[in-house]
Short mmCIF file of C-alpha atoms and ligand atoms in Angstrom, two decimals:
data_model
loop_
_atom_site.label_atom_id
_atom_site.label_comp_id
_atom_site.label_asym_id
_atom_site.label_seq_id
_atom_site.Cartn_x
_atom_site.Cartn_y
_atom_site.Cartn_z
CA MET A 169 0.00 0.00 0.00
CA LYS A 170 1.17 3.54 -0.78
CA LYS A 171 2.49 5.48 2.19
CA ARG A 172 0.45 8.57 2.95
CA ILE A 173 2.09 11.94 3.52
CA LEU A 174 0.28 15.05 4.67
CA LEU A 175 2.07 18.23 3.65
CA ILE A 176 1.01 21.26 5.69
CA GLU A 177 2.47 24.36 4.00
CA ASP A 178 0.76 27.69 3.44
CA SER A 179 3.02 28.79 0.59
CA GLN A 180 1.69 27.21 -2.60
CA SER A 181 4.98 27.54 -4.47
CA LEU A 182 6.91 25.77 -1.68
CA ALA A 183 4.23 23.10 -1.42
CA SER A 184 4.52 22.23 -5.10
CA LEU A 185 8.32 22.30 -4.92
CA TYR A 186 8.34 19.79 -2.01
CA GLN A 187 5.79 17.68 -3.79
CA SER A 188 8.07 17.48 -6.81
CA TYR A 189 10.96 16.44 -4.55
CA LEU A 190 8.89 13.52 -3.24
CA GLU A 191 7.40 12.41 -6.56
CA ALA A 192 9.90 9.63 -7.16
CA GLY A 193 9.05 7.99 -3.81
CA GLY A 194 5.62 6.86 -5.04
CA TYR A 195 3.84 8.34 -2.02
CA MET A 196 0.29 9.49 -1.84
CA ILE A 197 0.64 13.18 -0.95
CA VAL A 198 -2.16 15.39 0.33
CA THR A 199 -1.42 19.10 0.67
CA VAL A 200 -3.26 21.55 2.93
CA GLU A 201 -2.61 25.23 3.63
CA THR A 202 -4.25 25.80 6.99
CA GLY A 203 -4.12 24.25 10.45
CA ARG A 204 -7.86 23.63 10.41
CA ASP A 205 -7.71 21.60 7.20
CA ALA A 206 -4.71 19.74 8.56
CA ILE A 207 -6.56 18.62 11.69
CA VAL A 208 -9.56 17.51 9.63
CA GLN A 209 -7.27 15.39 7.43
CA ILE A 210 -5.35 13.91 10.37
CA LEU A 211 -8.47 12.93 12.26
CA ARG A 212 -10.16 11.52 9.18
CA GLU A 213 -7.31 9.16 8.44
CA PRO A 214 -3.97 9.61 10.21
CA PRO A 215 -1.23 9.77 7.53
CA ASP A 216 2.02 7.88 7.97
CA VAL A 217 4.10 11.05 7.87
CA VAL A 218 3.16 14.67 8.53
CA LEU A 219 5.36 17.41 7.08
CA LEU A 220 4.46 20.34 9.26
CA ASP A 221 5.26 24.00 8.68
CA LEU A 222 5.23 25.56 12.12
CA LYS A 223 4.07 28.98 10.88
CA LEU A 224 0.50 28.70 9.62
CA PRO A 225 -1.99 31.46 8.86
CA ASP A 226 -4.65 30.30 11.31
CA MET A 227 -2.75 28.57 14.12
CA ASP A 228 0.60 27.63 15.56
CA GLY A 229 1.89 24.40 14.02
CA MET A 230 2.91 23.36 17.51
CA ASP A 231 -0.76 22.95 18.47
CA ILE A 232 -1.18 20.39 15.72
CA LEU A 233 1.81 18.52 17.05
CA LYS A 234 0.41 18.57 20.57
CA ARG A 235 -2.92 17.28 19.32
CA ILE A 236 -1.25 14.37 17.53
CA GLN A 237 0.61 13.48 20.71
CA GLN A 238 -2.41 13.90 22.98
CA ASP A 239 -4.57 11.64 20.85
CA ASP A 240 -1.68 9.22 20.43
CA LEU A 241 -2.19 9.19 16.66
CA PRO A 242 0.03 6.81 14.71
CA CYS A 243 1.76 9.41 12.52
CA THR A 244 5.36 10.51 12.49
CA VAL A 245 5.83 14.28 12.34
CA ILE A 246 8.64 16.18 10.64
CA VAL A 247 8.58 19.92 11.36
CA MET A 248 9.79 22.52 8.88
CA THR A 249 11.16 25.76 10.28
CA ALA A 250 12.74 28.89 8.90
CA HIS A 251 16.44 29.43 9.27
CA GLY A 252 17.24 30.89 12.70
CA SER A 253 14.43 29.17 14.60
CA ILE A 254 16.28 26.04 15.56
CA ASP A 255 15.24 26.44 19.19
CA ILE A 256 11.60 26.16 18.12
CA ALA A 257 12.43 23.00 16.19
CA VAL A 258 14.12 21.54 19.27
CA ASN A 259 11.07 22.42 21.30
CA ALA A 260 8.94 20.60 18.73
CA MET A 261 11.09 17.50 19.17
CA GLN A 262 10.18 17.53 22.85
CA TYR A 263 6.56 17.39 21.84
CA GLY A 264 7.18 14.24 19.92
CA ALA A 265 8.30 15.46 16.46
CA PHE A 266 10.56 12.86 14.87
CA ASP A 267 12.91 15.26 13.05
CA PHE A 268 13.11 18.78 11.65
CA LEU A 269 14.08 20.41 8.38
CA VAL A 270 15.50 23.91 8.24
CA LYS A 271 14.32 25.87 5.21
CA PRO A 272 15.60 26.06 2.58
CA PHE A 273 16.40 22.36 2.13
CA ASP A 274 17.13 20.37 -0.99
CA ALA A 275 15.40 17.35 -2.51
CA ARG A 276 17.90 14.84 -1.15
CA ARG A 277 17.56 16.12 2.44
CA LEU A 278 13.75 15.87 2.28
CA GLN A 279 13.78 12.40 0.72
CA VAL A 280 16.16 10.99 3.35
CA THR A 281 14.25 12.52 6.25
CA VAL A 282 10.92 11.16 5.00
CA LYS A 283 12.45 7.71 4.41
CA ASN A 284 13.83 7.64 7.96
CA ALA A 285 10.49 8.72 9.36
CA LEU A 286 8.74 5.87 7.55
CA ALA A 287 11.32 3.37 8.73
CA ASN A 288 10.86 4.62 12.28
CA ASN A 289 7.12 4.29 11.87
CA ASN A 290 7.44 0.64 10.88
CA LEU A 291 9.70 -0.04 13.83
CA VAL A 292 7.32 1.58 16.29
CA LYS A 293 4.45 -0.47 14.89
CA GLU A 294 6.50 -3.63 15.07
CA VAL A 295 7.45 -3.00 18.70
CA GLN A 296 3.84 -2.21 19.58
CA GLY A 297 2.69 -5.39 17.91
CA TYR A 298 5.39 -7.34 19.71
CA ARG A 299 4.35 -5.85 23.05
CA GLU A 300 0.73 -6.63 22.41
CA GLN A 301 1.47 -10.15 21.39
CA PHE A 302 4.22 -11.13 23.75
CA ALA A 303 4.18 -8.99 26.85
CA ARG A 304 0.66 -8.17 27.82
CA ARG A 305 0.16 -7.09 31.43
CA HIS A 306 -3.60 -6.87 31.14
CA TYR A 307 -5.76 -9.13 29.07
CA GLU A 308 -9.53 -8.96 29.32
CA GLY A 309 -10.16 -9.38 33.09
CA PHE A 310 -6.67 -10.78 33.75
CA ILE A 311 -3.80 -8.93 35.31
CA GLY A 312 -0.53 -10.78 34.81
CA GLU A 313 2.61 -10.53 32.74
CA SER A 314 4.35 -13.80 33.63
CA LEU A 315 5.42 -16.15 30.89
CA PRO A 316 2.80 -18.81 31.72
CA MET A 317 0.05 -16.19 31.54
CA GLN A 318 1.35 -14.97 28.16
CA GLY A 319 0.86 -18.57 27.01
CA VAL A 320 -2.69 -18.58 28.39
CA TYR A 321 -3.50 -15.32 26.56
CA ARG A 322 -2.22 -16.76 23.31
CA ILE A 323 -4.34 -19.90 23.63
CA ILE A 324 -7.40 -17.73 24.34
CA ASP A 325 -6.57 -15.58 21.29
CA CYS A 326 -6.51 -18.67 19.09
CA ALA A 327 -9.38 -20.59 20.67
CA ALA A 328 -11.88 -17.77 21.20
CA PRO A 329 -12.99 -17.28 17.57
CA SER A 330 -13.84 -20.97 17.11
CA ASN A 331 -16.75 -22.93 18.54
CA ALA A 332 -14.50 -25.59 20.04
CA THR A 333 -15.13 -26.57 23.64
CA VAL A 334 -12.60 -25.27 26.13
CA PHE A 335 -11.73 -27.16 29.29
CA ILE A 336 -10.15 -24.97 31.96
CA THR A 337 -8.29 -26.52 34.87
CA GLY A 338 -6.40 -25.03 37.78
CA GLU A 339 -6.47 -24.68 41.54
CA SER A 340 -9.16 -22.74 43.32
CA GLY A 341 -8.92 -18.96 42.86
CA VAL A 342 -6.55 -18.96 39.85
CA GLY A 343 -9.01 -17.21 37.57
CA LYS A 344 -10.92 -19.97 35.76
CA GLU A 345 -14.06 -17.88 35.57
CA VAL A 346 -12.04 -14.86 34.40
CA CYS A 347 -10.68 -17.13 31.66
CA ALA A 348 -14.13 -18.33 30.61
CA GLU A 349 -15.36 -14.76 30.32
CA ALA A 350 -12.28 -13.77 28.34
CA ILE A 351 -13.03 -16.54 25.84
CA HIS A 352 -16.58 -15.31 25.47
CA ASN A 353 -15.56 -11.67 25.14
CA ARG A 354 -12.96 -12.44 22.50
CA SER A 355 -15.35 -14.56 20.47
CA PRO A 356 -17.87 -13.54 17.82
CA ARG A 357 -20.49 -14.52 20.42
CA LYS A 358 -19.63 -11.48 22.52
CA PRO A 359 -22.92 -9.70 21.78
CA GLY A 360 -24.73 -12.85 22.96
CA PRO A 361 -25.15 -14.02 26.57
CA PHE A 362 -22.48 -15.51 28.83
CA VAL A 363 -24.27 -17.93 31.15
CA PRO A 364 -22.30 -19.42 34.05
CA LEU A 365 -23.70 -22.46 35.80
CA ASN A 366 -22.03 -23.79 38.92
CA CYS A 367 -22.57 -27.55 38.87
CA GLY A 368 -21.25 -27.86 42.44
CA ALA A 369 -23.50 -25.30 44.09
CA ILE A 370 -26.90 -26.60 42.98
CA PRO A 371 -28.60 -29.63 44.56
CA LYS A 372 -28.53 -32.66 42.24
CA ASP A 373 -32.28 -32.94 41.76
CA LEU A 374 -32.56 -29.32 40.69
CA MET A 375 -29.57 -29.41 38.39
CA GLU A 376 -31.33 -30.89 35.38
CA SER A 377 -33.94 -28.16 35.48
CA GLU A 378 -31.21 -25.53 35.93
CA ILE A 379 -29.53 -26.70 32.72
CA PHE A 380 -32.48 -27.66 30.56
CA GLY A 381 -35.41 -25.86 32.18
CA HIS A 382 -38.77 -27.42 32.94
CA VAL A 383 -42.37 -27.29 31.81
CA LYS A 384 -45.23 -26.28 34.01
CA GLY A 385 -46.23 -29.09 36.34
CA ALA A 386 -43.05 -31.09 35.77
CA TYR A 387 -42.77 -31.50 39.53
CA THR A 388 -44.33 -30.07 42.65
CA GLY A 389 -43.58 -26.38 42.71
CA ALA A 390 -43.04 -26.07 38.95
CA LEU A 391 -45.82 -23.53 38.55
CA ASN A 392 -44.64 -22.15 35.23
CA ASN A 393 -42.52 -23.05 32.25
CA ARG A 394 -38.94 -22.06 32.96
CA ASP A 395 -35.94 -21.66 30.66
CA GLY A 396 -32.75 -23.39 31.73
CA ALA A 397 -29.17 -22.24 31.19
CA ALA A 398 -29.05 -24.02 27.81
CA THR A 399 -31.90 -21.90 26.46
CA GLN A 400 -30.58 -18.71 28.04
CA ALA A 401 -27.17 -19.26 26.45
CA HIS A 402 -28.56 -19.48 22.90
CA ARG A 403 -26.11 -17.70 20.53
CA GLY A 404 -23.76 -17.23 23.47
CA THR A 405 -21.50 -19.21 25.78
CA LEU A 406 -22.54 -21.73 28.42
CA PHE A 407 -19.94 -21.94 31.19
CA LEU A 408 -20.24 -25.19 33.12
CA ASP A 409 -18.23 -24.48 36.24
CA GLU A 410 -17.08 -27.29 38.56
CA ILE A 411 -18.13 -29.79 35.91
CA CYS A 412 -16.66 -32.74 37.83
CA GLU A 413 -19.33 -32.27 40.51
CA MET A 414 -22.08 -33.18 38.05
CA ASP A 415 -24.18 -36.25 38.75
CA LEU A 416 -23.36 -39.24 36.48
CA GLU A 417 -26.91 -39.56 35.19
CA LEU A 418 -27.00 -35.91 34.21
CA GLN A 419 -23.59 -36.28 32.55
CA THR A 420 -25.27 -38.68 30.10
CA LYS A 421 -27.89 -36.08 29.22
CA LEU A 422 -25.24 -33.38 28.92
CA LEU A 423 -23.25 -35.57 26.55
CA ARG A 424 -26.27 -36.00 24.31
CA PHE A 425 -26.89 -32.24 24.37
CA ILE A 426 -23.27 -31.50 23.42
CA GLN A 427 -23.35 -34.05 20.62
CA THR A 428 -26.62 -32.95 19.07
CA GLY A 429 -27.27 -29.43 20.33
CA THR A 430 -30.73 -30.64 21.29
CA PHE A 431 -32.36 -31.37 24.66
CA GLN A 432 -35.67 -31.81 26.41
CA ARG A 433 -36.94 -29.74 29.29
CA VAL A 434 -37.74 -31.62 32.51
CA GLY A 435 -41.29 -32.92 32.08
CA GLY A 436 -41.33 -31.89 28.43
CA SER A 437 -41.63 -34.04 25.36
CA GLN A 438 -40.37 -31.71 22.65
CA GLN A 439 -36.80 -31.50 21.46
CA GLU A 440 -35.31 -28.01 21.60
CA THR A 441 -32.31 -26.94 19.57
CA VAL A 442 -29.94 -24.19 20.60
CA ASP A 443 -26.66 -22.80 19.39
CA VAL A 444 -24.24 -22.62 22.31
CA ARG A 445 -20.54 -22.73 22.82
CA PHE A 446 -19.37 -24.78 25.81
CA VAL A 447 -16.64 -23.79 28.20
CA CYS A 448 -16.16 -25.83 31.34
CA ALA A 449 -13.89 -25.72 34.35
CA THR A 450 -12.81 -27.76 37.33
CA ASN A 451 -10.25 -27.52 40.08
CA ARG A 452 -9.98 -31.30 40.24
CA ASP A 453 -7.80 -33.47 38.04
CA PRO A 454 -10.41 -34.55 35.45
CA LEU A 455 -8.51 -37.64 34.33
CA GLN A 456 -8.31 -38.86 37.89
CA GLU A 457 -12.07 -38.36 38.15
CA VAL A 458 -12.50 -40.47 35.01
CA GLN A 459 -10.29 -43.20 36.44
CA ALA A 460 -12.22 -43.12 39.70
CA GLY A 461 -15.46 -43.61 37.75
CA ARG A 462 -16.92 -40.29 38.83
CA PHE A 463 -16.72 -38.67 35.42
CA ARG A 464 -17.82 -40.23 32.13
CA GLU A 465 -14.87 -40.89 29.89
CA ASP A 466 -16.79 -40.13 26.69
CA LEU A 467 -17.95 -36.82 28.13
CA TYR A 468 -14.42 -36.02 29.17
CA TYR A 469 -13.12 -36.51 25.63
CA ARG A 470 -16.04 -34.60 24.19
CA LEU A 471 -15.28 -31.60 26.40
CA HIS A 472 -11.52 -31.80 26.50
CA VAL A 473 -10.95 -30.30 23.05
CA ILE A 474 -8.90 -27.25 23.97
CA PRO A 475 -7.43 -27.58 27.45
CA ILE A 476 -6.26 -24.46 29.28
CA TYR A 477 -4.32 -24.93 32.49
CA LEU A 478 -4.06 -21.89 34.74
CA PRO A 479 -0.91 -22.15 36.84
CA PRO A 480 -1.06 -21.41 40.58
CA LEU A 481 -0.03 -17.96 41.71
CA ARG A 482 3.05 -19.19 43.59
CA GLU A 483 4.51 -20.25 40.22
CA ARG A 484 4.06 -16.75 38.78
CA GLU A 485 6.21 -14.56 40.98
CA THR A 486 6.16 -11.55 38.67
CA ASP A 487 2.36 -11.55 38.75
CA ILE A 488 2.19 -11.51 42.55
CA LYS A 489 3.78 -8.06 42.61
CA LEU A 490 1.68 -6.71 39.78
CA LEU A 491 -1.56 -8.02 41.31
CA MET A 492 -0.67 -6.77 44.80
CA GLU A 493 -0.06 -3.26 43.59
CA SER A 494 -3.09 -3.22 41.38
CA PHE A 495 -5.45 -4.48 44.14
CA LEU A 496 -3.92 -2.05 46.64
CA ARG A 497 -4.65 0.89 44.33
CA GLU A 498 -8.13 -0.34 43.58
CA TYR A 499 -9.18 -1.06 47.17
CA ALA A 500 -7.54 2.07 48.62
CA LYS A 501 -9.62 4.09 46.19
CA GLN A 502 -12.80 2.18 47.04
CA GLU A 503 -12.23 2.45 50.79
CA ASN A 504 -10.94 6.01 50.69
CA LYS A 505 -7.57 5.11 52.21
CA ARG A 506 -4.11 6.57 51.65
CA PHE A 507 -2.24 3.40 50.63
CA THR A 508 0.03 3.73 47.63
CA ARG A 509 2.79 1.15 48.16
CA PHE A 510 4.28 -1.77 50.09
CA SER A 511 7.40 -1.49 52.24
CA PRO A 512 10.27 -3.63 50.90
CA GLU A 513 9.88 -6.04 53.86
CA ALA A 514 6.17 -6.36 53.17
CA VAL A 515 6.91 -7.15 49.50
CA ASN A 516 9.33 -9.90 50.58
CA ILE A 517 6.76 -11.47 52.90
CA MET A 518 4.06 -11.40 50.21
CA MET A 519 6.43 -12.88 47.63
CA ALA A 520 7.49 -15.68 49.98
CA HIS A 521 3.93 -16.71 50.83
CA ASN A 522 2.61 -19.89 49.26
CA TRP A 523 -0.83 -18.50 48.22
CA PRO A 524 -2.81 -21.74 48.43
CA GLY A 525 -5.98 -19.73 47.67
CA ASN A 526 -4.27 -18.05 44.72
CA VAL A 527 -5.55 -14.69 43.40
CA ARG A 528 -8.70 -14.84 45.51
CA GLU A 529 -6.60 -15.17 48.66
CA LEU A 530 -4.40 -12.29 47.53
CA GLN A 531 -7.49 -10.14 47.01
CA ASN A 532 -8.75 -11.02 50.49
CA VAL A 533 -5.42 -10.26 52.13
CA ILE A 534 -5.16 -6.84 50.48
CA ARG A 535 -8.79 -6.03 51.23
CA ASN A 536 -8.16 -6.94 54.87
CA ILE A 537 -5.06 -4.71 55.02
CA VAL A 538 -6.81 -1.75 53.43
CA VAL A 539 -9.94 -2.00 55.56
CA LEU A 540 -8.16 -2.43 58.89
CA ASN A 541 -5.30 0.06 58.43
CA ASN A 542 -4.63 3.48 57.02
CA ASP A 543 -1.17 4.51 56.01
CA GLU A 544 0.78 5.20 52.84
CA ALA A 545 2.82 2.02 52.93
CA VAL A 546 1.80 -1.53 53.81
CA THR A 547 4.17 -2.84 56.50
CA PRO A 548 4.70 -6.46 57.67
CA ASP A 549 2.62 -6.05 60.84
CA MET A 550 -0.45 -5.34 58.69
CA ILE A 551 -0.22 -8.60 56.75
CA PRO A 552 -2.69 -10.96 58.42
CA PHE A 553 -0.91 -14.29 57.82
CA HIS A 554 2.42 -12.79 58.86
CA ALA A 555 1.05 -11.23 62.04
CA ALA A 556 -0.66 -14.53 62.93
CA SER A 557 2.49 -16.57 62.39
CA ARG A 558 4.51 -14.17 64.52
CA ALA A 559 1.97 -14.39 67.31
CA SER A 560 2.02 -18.17 67.16
CA SER A 561 5.81 -18.32 67.43
CA SER A 562 6.06 -15.78 70.25
CA PRO A 563 7.83 -17.11 73.37
CA GLN A 564 4.83 -16.37 75.64
CA ARG A 565 2.86 -19.15 74.04
CA PRO A 566 2.53 -22.16 76.32
CA SER A 567 3.32 -24.74 73.64
CA ALA A 568 7.03 -24.28 73.09
CA PRO A 569 8.06 -24.69 69.46
CA GLN A 570 8.97 -28.26 68.88
CA PHE A 571 12.18 -27.50 67.06
CA GLU A 572 13.65 -25.36 69.72
CA GLN A 573 14.74 -28.36 71.75
CA PRO A 574 17.81 -30.21 70.55
CA LEU A 575 16.55 -33.29 68.83
CA SER A 576 18.01 -36.72 68.77
CA ALA A 577 17.43 -38.28 65.44
CA GLU A 578 17.99 -41.92 66.29
CA PRO A 579 17.74 -43.83 69.54
CA GLY A 580 21.10 -44.39 71.07
CA GLN A 581 22.56 -41.27 69.57
CA GLU A 582 21.41 -38.94 72.34
CA ASP A 583 24.86 -37.96 73.40
CA THR A 584 26.46 -37.24 70.07
CA PRO A 585 27.34 -33.60 69.42
CA ILE A 586 26.22 -33.96 65.82
CA LYS A 587 22.98 -32.24 64.88
CA PRO A 588 20.89 -32.69 61.73
CA LEU A 589 21.80 -30.25 59.02
CA TRP A 590 18.36 -28.65 58.89
CA LEU A 591 18.58 -27.89 62.60
CA ILE A 592 21.98 -26.27 62.22
CA GLU A 593 20.57 -24.19 59.39
CA LYS A 594 17.55 -23.23 61.43
CA GLU A 595 19.63 -22.24 64.42
CA ALA A 596 21.98 -20.19 62.24
CA ILE A 597 19.05 -18.35 60.67
CA GLU A 598 17.39 -17.70 64.01
CA GLN A 599 20.65 -16.49 65.49
CA ALA A 600 21.15 -14.08 62.60
CA ILE A 601 17.62 -12.74 62.90
CA GLU A 602 18.07 -12.19 66.62
CA HIS A 603 21.41 -10.51 66.01
CA CYS A 604 19.72 -8.14 63.57
CA GLY A 605 16.96 -7.27 66.01
CA GLY A 606 14.32 -9.17 64.03
CA ASN A 607 15.20 -7.54 60.71
CA ILE A 608 14.91 -10.42 58.27
CA PRO A 609 16.23 -8.66 55.15
CA LYS A 610 19.32 -7.58 57.12
CA ALA A 611 19.79 -11.09 58.49
CA ALA A 612 19.41 -12.46 54.97
CA ALA A 613 22.07 -10.09 53.67
CA MET A 614 24.47 -11.23 56.40
CA LEU A 615 23.77 -14.88 55.61
CA ASP A 616 24.18 -14.13 51.90
CA VAL A 617 20.77 -15.49 50.91
CA SER A 618 17.63 -13.70 49.73
CA ALA A 619 15.09 -12.61 52.31
CA SER A 620 12.45 -14.64 50.55
CA THR A 621 14.50 -17.81 51.20
CA ILE A 622 14.27 -17.09 54.91
CA TYR A 623 10.58 -16.29 54.76
CA ARG A 624 9.96 -19.53 52.88
CA LYS A 625 11.89 -21.56 55.42
CA LYS A 626 10.16 -19.88 58.34
CA GLU A 627 6.83 -20.60 56.78
CA LYS A 628 7.77 -24.26 56.34
CA TRP A 629 8.86 -24.59 59.95
CA GLU A 630 5.66 -22.97 61.10
CA GLN A 631 3.60 -25.35 58.97
CA GLU A 632 5.49 -28.36 60.32
CA GLN A 633 5.03 -27.05 63.82
CA ALA A 634 1.30 -26.66 63.24
CA ILE A 635 1.05 -30.27 62.06
CA THR A 636 2.89 -31.75 65.07
N1 LIG B 1293 -5.05 -12.79 36.78
C1 LIG B 1293 -6.03 -12.17 37.46
N2 LIG B 1293 -6.11 -10.83 37.45
C2 LIG B 1293 -7.07 -10.19 38.15
N3 LIG B 1293 -7.97 -10.79 38.89
C3 LIG B 1293 -7.96 -12.12 38.94
C4 LIG B 1293 -6.99 -12.88 38.23
N4 LIG B 1293 -7.21 -14.18 38.49
C5 LIG B 1293 -8.25 -14.23 39.31
N5 LIG B 1293 -8.72 -13.00 39.60
C6 LIG B 1293 -9.80 -12.66 40.54
O1 LIG B 1293 -9.70 -13.60 41.59
C7 LIG B 1293 -10.98 -14.05 41.99
C8 LIG B 1293 -11.06 -15.56 41.76
O2 LIG B 1293 -11.06 -15.80 40.36
P1 LIG B 1293 -12.02 -16.90 39.70
O3 LIG B 1293 -13.35 -16.88 40.36
O4 LIG B 1293 -11.98 -16.73 38.24
O5 LIG B 1293 -11.21 -18.17 40.15
P2 LIG B 1293 -11.56 -19.72 39.92
O6 LIG B 1293 -10.36 -20.34 39.37
O7 LIG B 1293 -12.83 -19.82 39.16
O8 LIG B 1293 -11.75 -20.20 41.42
P3 LIG B 1293 -12.67 -21.43 41.96
O9 LIG B 1293 -12.01 -22.70 41.51
O10 LIG B 1293 -12.58 -21.30 43.44
O11 LIG B 1293 -14.02 -21.25 41.42
C9 LIG B 1293 -11.98 -13.26 41.18
O12 LIG B 1293 -12.40 -12.14 41.92
C10 LIG B 1293 -11.20 -12.82 39.96
O13 LIG B 1293 -11.68 -11.63 39.45
MG1 LIG B 1294 -14.71 -20.56 39.67
#
């Protein structure tokens, strides 16, 4: 496609001279004389390159430049100034101009500058495309820039436009529902309904009616005809959440529905046909459920067309930080609190936590901090799981920590001076922390390990202590 150049020059003779300079380049050149016409052109269809004379009859060329920058329009600007106004040209560069030409200039100078501007344009587009494709920090409802999440975004990109069934797995709170909605919102079904149905939350005998609906009088209490999720999701997406909780008998009916797109309401005799796309999710291991006989194998294979596994939060360290900061900003605003950041110690504690409840747990922790405190920075004492673990390991507690007594590993070895390695390590860490007045990052620096290593180990000891 021809590259488009907008030439903004109020002198007609200069405009035609520059146009003749650029003729050989095969560009599509539009010339305007006033700032007003220039803005109309730019907004109608941003050109690839704008050649901008800064002195215009109706406005300052700089205002056009500012407008292009403000609106983040994808055009590269070259300003043209009179001899002796280099400082203005430099100023223009600060407002995002790519280069400047001092009048009078020759054909060669103009051609090279325009060529460079176009090359720069391509590069910028390429980088933007690369960023969008490979390093997205936000994607639909997701926040996350880790490598595994980039993989998830790419699968959604590819899978969303098709009608293929998606099977989402992952621990509780990793974002399976966020994922299902992202698939719907990226699909051509977006204008249609997204209908989530939690197969684990509805009593078994009501489930069939929830999916397929019922006719009046189908059972006691069925006073009217009622649409089920299948009907509601027509031309949209049906999200079957916690699919492994579904009753085996109903699984058979679901299989038939998926295979044929047709079903019968409870108590009804007519076949209904709908057009739905299925997305399902579970936090169990579906294959294990199949092996245990709790999930129909044929249904499993019918649903398991495009699997998406959402990795637990503890395996996405870069996301923990991003999510923490984002939730802190969001909740501080909602709760009218001053919080803007985490202290470095607080960051270390959050990073070292295991997050068994994943993103949901992280949300709860931050909400708790924001509601119960008010400061600019989150400090360790505000973090609920940290405060609790400190209280439980305080010396006042009657049950003395098990590991604080020297242990004898094997009978008959009571008197040996040799201690297990883990105990030596634990004692060394505790000694260092005490020496540093409880400052874990300082102790970590002295031991030449990262603070998060110490937090992890402490957490493990506390867990082991809780078990015994
Ligand atoms: N990457 C993410 N970015 C922002 N918010 C997220 C992300 N992942 C999850 N959440 C939020 O965390 C909460 C839990 O997510 P969701 O309900 O999708 O998890 P789930 O995997 O379906 O959990 P469960 O198995 O318990 O049903 C929701 O409030 C969701 O908005
Ligand atoms: Mg869920």
